[in-house]
Coordinates of C-alpha atoms in Angstrom, one line a residue:
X1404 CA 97.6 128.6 114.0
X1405 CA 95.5 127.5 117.2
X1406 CA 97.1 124.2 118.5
X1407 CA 94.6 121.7 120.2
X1408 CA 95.6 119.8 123.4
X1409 CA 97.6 117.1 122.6
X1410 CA 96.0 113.6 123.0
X1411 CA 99.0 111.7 124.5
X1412 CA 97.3 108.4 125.0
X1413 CA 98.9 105.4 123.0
X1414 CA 101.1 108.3 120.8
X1415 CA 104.3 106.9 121.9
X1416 CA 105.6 110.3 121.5
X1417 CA 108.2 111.5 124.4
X1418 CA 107.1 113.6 127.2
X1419 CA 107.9 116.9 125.4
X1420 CA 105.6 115.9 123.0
X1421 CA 108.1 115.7 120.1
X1422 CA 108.8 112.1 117.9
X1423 CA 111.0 109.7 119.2
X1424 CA 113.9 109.1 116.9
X1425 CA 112.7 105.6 115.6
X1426 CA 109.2 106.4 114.3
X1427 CA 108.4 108.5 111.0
X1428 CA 110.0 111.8 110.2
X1429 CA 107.9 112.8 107.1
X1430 CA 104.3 112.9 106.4
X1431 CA 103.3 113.1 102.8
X1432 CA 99.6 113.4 101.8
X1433 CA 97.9 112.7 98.6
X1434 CA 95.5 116.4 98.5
X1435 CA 92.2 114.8 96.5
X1436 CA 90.3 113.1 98.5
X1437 CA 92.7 112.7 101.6
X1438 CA 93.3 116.3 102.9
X1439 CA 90.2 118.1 100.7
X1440 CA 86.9 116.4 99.2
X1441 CA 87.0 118.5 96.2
X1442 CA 84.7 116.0 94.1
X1443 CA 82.3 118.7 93.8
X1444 CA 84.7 121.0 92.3
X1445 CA 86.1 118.4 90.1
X1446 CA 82.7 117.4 88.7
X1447 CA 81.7 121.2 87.8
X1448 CA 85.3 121.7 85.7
X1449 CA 84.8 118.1 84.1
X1450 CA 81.2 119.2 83.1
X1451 CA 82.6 122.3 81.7
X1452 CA 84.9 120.7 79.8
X1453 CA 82.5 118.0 78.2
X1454 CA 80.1 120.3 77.5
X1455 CA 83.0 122.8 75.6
X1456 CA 85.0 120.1 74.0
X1457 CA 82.0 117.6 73.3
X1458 CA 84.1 114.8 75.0
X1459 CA 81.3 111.9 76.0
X1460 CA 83.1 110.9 78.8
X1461 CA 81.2 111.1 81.9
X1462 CA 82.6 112.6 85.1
X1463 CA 82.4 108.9 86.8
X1464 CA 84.4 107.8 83.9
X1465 CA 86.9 110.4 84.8
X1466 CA 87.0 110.1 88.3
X1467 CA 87.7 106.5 87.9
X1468 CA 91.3 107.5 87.2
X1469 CA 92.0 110.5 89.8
X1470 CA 95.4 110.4 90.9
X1471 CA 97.2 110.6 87.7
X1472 CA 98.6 113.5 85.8
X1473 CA 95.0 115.0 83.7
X1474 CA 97.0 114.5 80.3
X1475 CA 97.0 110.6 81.0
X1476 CA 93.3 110.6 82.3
X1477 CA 92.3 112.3 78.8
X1478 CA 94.7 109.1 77.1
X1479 CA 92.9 107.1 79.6
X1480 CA 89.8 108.0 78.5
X1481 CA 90.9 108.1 74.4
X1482 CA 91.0 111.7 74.1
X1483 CA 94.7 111.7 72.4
X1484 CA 94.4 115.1 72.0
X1485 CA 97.5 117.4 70.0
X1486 CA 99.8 119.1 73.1
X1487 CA 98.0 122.3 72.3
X1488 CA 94.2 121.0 72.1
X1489 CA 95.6 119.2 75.7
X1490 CA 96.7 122.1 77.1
X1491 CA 93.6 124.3 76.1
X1492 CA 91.7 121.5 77.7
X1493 CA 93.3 121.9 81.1
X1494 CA 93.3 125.4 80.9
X1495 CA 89.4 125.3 80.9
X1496 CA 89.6 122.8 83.6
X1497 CA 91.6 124.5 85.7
X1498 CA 90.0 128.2 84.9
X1499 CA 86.7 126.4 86.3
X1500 CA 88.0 124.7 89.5
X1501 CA 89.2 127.9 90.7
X1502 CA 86.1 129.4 89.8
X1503 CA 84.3 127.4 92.2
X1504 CA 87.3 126.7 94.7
X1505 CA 84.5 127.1 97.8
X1506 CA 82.7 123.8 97.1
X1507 CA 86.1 121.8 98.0
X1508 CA 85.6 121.2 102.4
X1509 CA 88.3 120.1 104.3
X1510 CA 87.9 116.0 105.0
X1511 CA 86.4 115.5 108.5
X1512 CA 89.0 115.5 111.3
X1513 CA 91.8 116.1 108.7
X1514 CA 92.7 120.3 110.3
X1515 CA 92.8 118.5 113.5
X1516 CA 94.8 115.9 113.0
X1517 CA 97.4 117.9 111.1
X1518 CA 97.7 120.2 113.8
X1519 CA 98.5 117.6 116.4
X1520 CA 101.5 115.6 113.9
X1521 CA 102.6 119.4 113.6
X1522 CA 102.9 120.0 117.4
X1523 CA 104.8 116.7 117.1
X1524 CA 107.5 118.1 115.0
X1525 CA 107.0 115.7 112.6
X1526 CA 107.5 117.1 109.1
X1527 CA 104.4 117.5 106.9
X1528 CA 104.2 117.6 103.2
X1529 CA 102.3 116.8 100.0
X1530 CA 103.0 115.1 96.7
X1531 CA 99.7 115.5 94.5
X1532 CA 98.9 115.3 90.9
X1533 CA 96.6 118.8 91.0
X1534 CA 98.3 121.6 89.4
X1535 CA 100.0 124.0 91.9
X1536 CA 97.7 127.1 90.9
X1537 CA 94.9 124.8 92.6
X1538 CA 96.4 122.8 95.2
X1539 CA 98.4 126.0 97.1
X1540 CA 95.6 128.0 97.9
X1541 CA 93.7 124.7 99.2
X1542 CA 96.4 123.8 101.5
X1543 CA 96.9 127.6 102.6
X1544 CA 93.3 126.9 104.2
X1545 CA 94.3 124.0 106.3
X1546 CA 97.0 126.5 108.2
X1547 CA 100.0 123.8 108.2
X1548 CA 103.9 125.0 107.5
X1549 CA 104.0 122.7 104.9
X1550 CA 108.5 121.2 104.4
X1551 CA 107.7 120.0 100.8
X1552 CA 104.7 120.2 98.3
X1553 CA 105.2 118.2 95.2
X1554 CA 102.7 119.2 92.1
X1555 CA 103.5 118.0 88.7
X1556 CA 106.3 119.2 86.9
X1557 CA 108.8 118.2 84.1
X1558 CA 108.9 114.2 86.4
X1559 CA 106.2 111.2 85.6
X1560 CA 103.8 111.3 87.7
X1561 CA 102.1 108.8 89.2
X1562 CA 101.8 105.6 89.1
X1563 CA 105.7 106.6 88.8
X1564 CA 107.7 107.0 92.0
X1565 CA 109.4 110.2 90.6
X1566 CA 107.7 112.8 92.9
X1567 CA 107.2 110.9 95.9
X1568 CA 111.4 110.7 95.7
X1569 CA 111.9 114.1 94.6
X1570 CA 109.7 115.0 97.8
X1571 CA 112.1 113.1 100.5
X1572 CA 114.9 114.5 98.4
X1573 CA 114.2 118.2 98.8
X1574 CA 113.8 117.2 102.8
X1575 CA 116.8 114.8 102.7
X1576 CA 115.0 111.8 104.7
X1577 CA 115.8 108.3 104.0
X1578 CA 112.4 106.9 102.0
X1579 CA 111.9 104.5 104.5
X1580 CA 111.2 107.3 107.2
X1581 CA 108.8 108.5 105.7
X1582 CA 105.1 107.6 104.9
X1583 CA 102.5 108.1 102.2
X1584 CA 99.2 108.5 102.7
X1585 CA 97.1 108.1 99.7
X1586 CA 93.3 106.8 98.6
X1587 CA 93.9 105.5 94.6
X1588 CA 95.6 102.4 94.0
X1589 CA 97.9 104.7 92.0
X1590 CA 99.0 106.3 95.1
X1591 CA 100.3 102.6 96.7
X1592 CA 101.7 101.9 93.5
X1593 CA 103.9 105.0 93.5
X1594 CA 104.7 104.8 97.3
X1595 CA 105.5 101.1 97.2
X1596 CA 107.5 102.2 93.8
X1597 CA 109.4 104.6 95.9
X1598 CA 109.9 102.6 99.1
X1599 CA 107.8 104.3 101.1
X1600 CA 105.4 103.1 103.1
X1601 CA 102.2 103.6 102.3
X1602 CA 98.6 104.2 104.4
X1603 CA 95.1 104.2 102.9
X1604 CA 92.8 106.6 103.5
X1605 CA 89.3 104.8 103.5
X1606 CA 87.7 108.5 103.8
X1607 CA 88.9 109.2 100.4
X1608 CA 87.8 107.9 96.7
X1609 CA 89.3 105.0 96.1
X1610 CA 90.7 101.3 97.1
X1611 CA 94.1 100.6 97.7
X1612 CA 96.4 98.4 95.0
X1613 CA 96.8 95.1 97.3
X1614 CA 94.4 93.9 99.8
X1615 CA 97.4 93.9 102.1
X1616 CA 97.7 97.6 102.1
X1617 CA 97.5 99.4 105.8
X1618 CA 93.9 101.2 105.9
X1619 CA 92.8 103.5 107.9
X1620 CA 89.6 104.7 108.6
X1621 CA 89.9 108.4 110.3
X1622 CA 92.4 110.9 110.2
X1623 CA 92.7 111.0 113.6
X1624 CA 94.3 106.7 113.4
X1625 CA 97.1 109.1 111.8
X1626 CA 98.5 110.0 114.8
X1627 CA 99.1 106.7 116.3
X1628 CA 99.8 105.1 112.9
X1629 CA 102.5 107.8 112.5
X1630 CA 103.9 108.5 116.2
X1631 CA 103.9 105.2 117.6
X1632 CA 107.6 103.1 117.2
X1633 CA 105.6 100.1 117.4
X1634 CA 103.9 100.6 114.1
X1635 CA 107.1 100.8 112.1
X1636 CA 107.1 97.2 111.9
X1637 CA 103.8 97.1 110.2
X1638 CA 104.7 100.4 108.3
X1639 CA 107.5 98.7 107.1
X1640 CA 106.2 95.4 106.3

């Protein structure tokens, strides 16, 4: 992985570059719409799957509910399908996505920022709701050592804090050093769940779940957001 220079204005990071031992230890990222725009990818499988299931459910109306576990979208949407029509269902939906994998694009500034928390040593990982057949060859791309990556499992997912926890667990960090960034008001609600502290990622698809939340509006506000002591206090509001 090619490491860019590091920017050391306003980082509050120590002259070796590395964290200093009051700011955040873990970065966890939302994948959707934070890390990838994979809208495009997302709207071909959905289309697939109308058009083979006859569901009348447009891809808006699906979208509106990213972030949560695909089963609970379909009950979202009242498609309370039998375990075996659900699974069918996402089989299709996944079988697509992969199919057309190249439309998702790294969101702008995103490889770069990563790069520079990396050079930080701060820990970098991701707790999404994509299936892990879809989301590992994704973050592959983006050339991070990733410590953790959370997909869905036998846990709730979210709004439910149980993967953001499992995440800090399998790193052993405290919640409260660590840091969620999301874009769906289901991702706050799980962070805040959690007690982690939570950052909104305008870029992404969605608003946050309190107009109080901490937005940001470029990747690259990451590094100072993250690396900078004085922004605990705001982090940790």
């Amino acid at each position: 992985m090619t490491t860019p220079a590091i920017r050391t204005e306003n980082t509050g990071t120590t002259a070796n570059g590395t964290l200093p031992a009051d700011s955040t230890k873990l970065a966890l990222f939302d994948l959707d719409g934070v890390l990838f725009d994979t809208l495009a990818v997302m709207r071909v499988a959905w289309d697939r799957v109308r058009a083979e299931y006859g569901f009348s459910a447009s891809f808006e109306d699906y979208a509106d509910h990213l972030g949560r576990p695909f089963d609970d979208i379909l009950g979202m949407l009242g498609l309370d399908l039998p375990q075996d029509s659900s699974a069918r269902v996402l089989d299709t939906y996944q079988a697509v996505s992969a199919e057309h994998a190249d439309l998702a694009v790294p969101c702008s500034g995103v490889v770069d920022t990563l790069c520079q928390l990396d050079s930080r040593q701060l820990l970098l990982g991701v707790v999404t709701s994509k299936p892990k057949v879809s989301a590992l060859p994704l973050l592959d791309r983006l050339g991070c050592e990733w410590t953790v990556i959370r997909t869905p499992g036998s846990e709730r997912g979210k709004p439910a804090p149980d993967s953001l926890l499992l995440a800090v667990t399998d790193v052993g960090v405290d919640p409260r050093e660590a840091v969620y960034v999301g874009d769906m008001s289901v991702d706050q609600q799980a962070a805040d769940r959690a007690g982690i502290p939570y950052l909104h990622a305008s870029w992404g698809y969605g608003t946050p779940a309190t107009t109080d939340a901490v937005v940001l509006s470029h990747p690259q506000e990451l590094i100072t957001a993250l690396t900078d002591p004085s922004r605990r206090e705001v982090l940790s509001a």
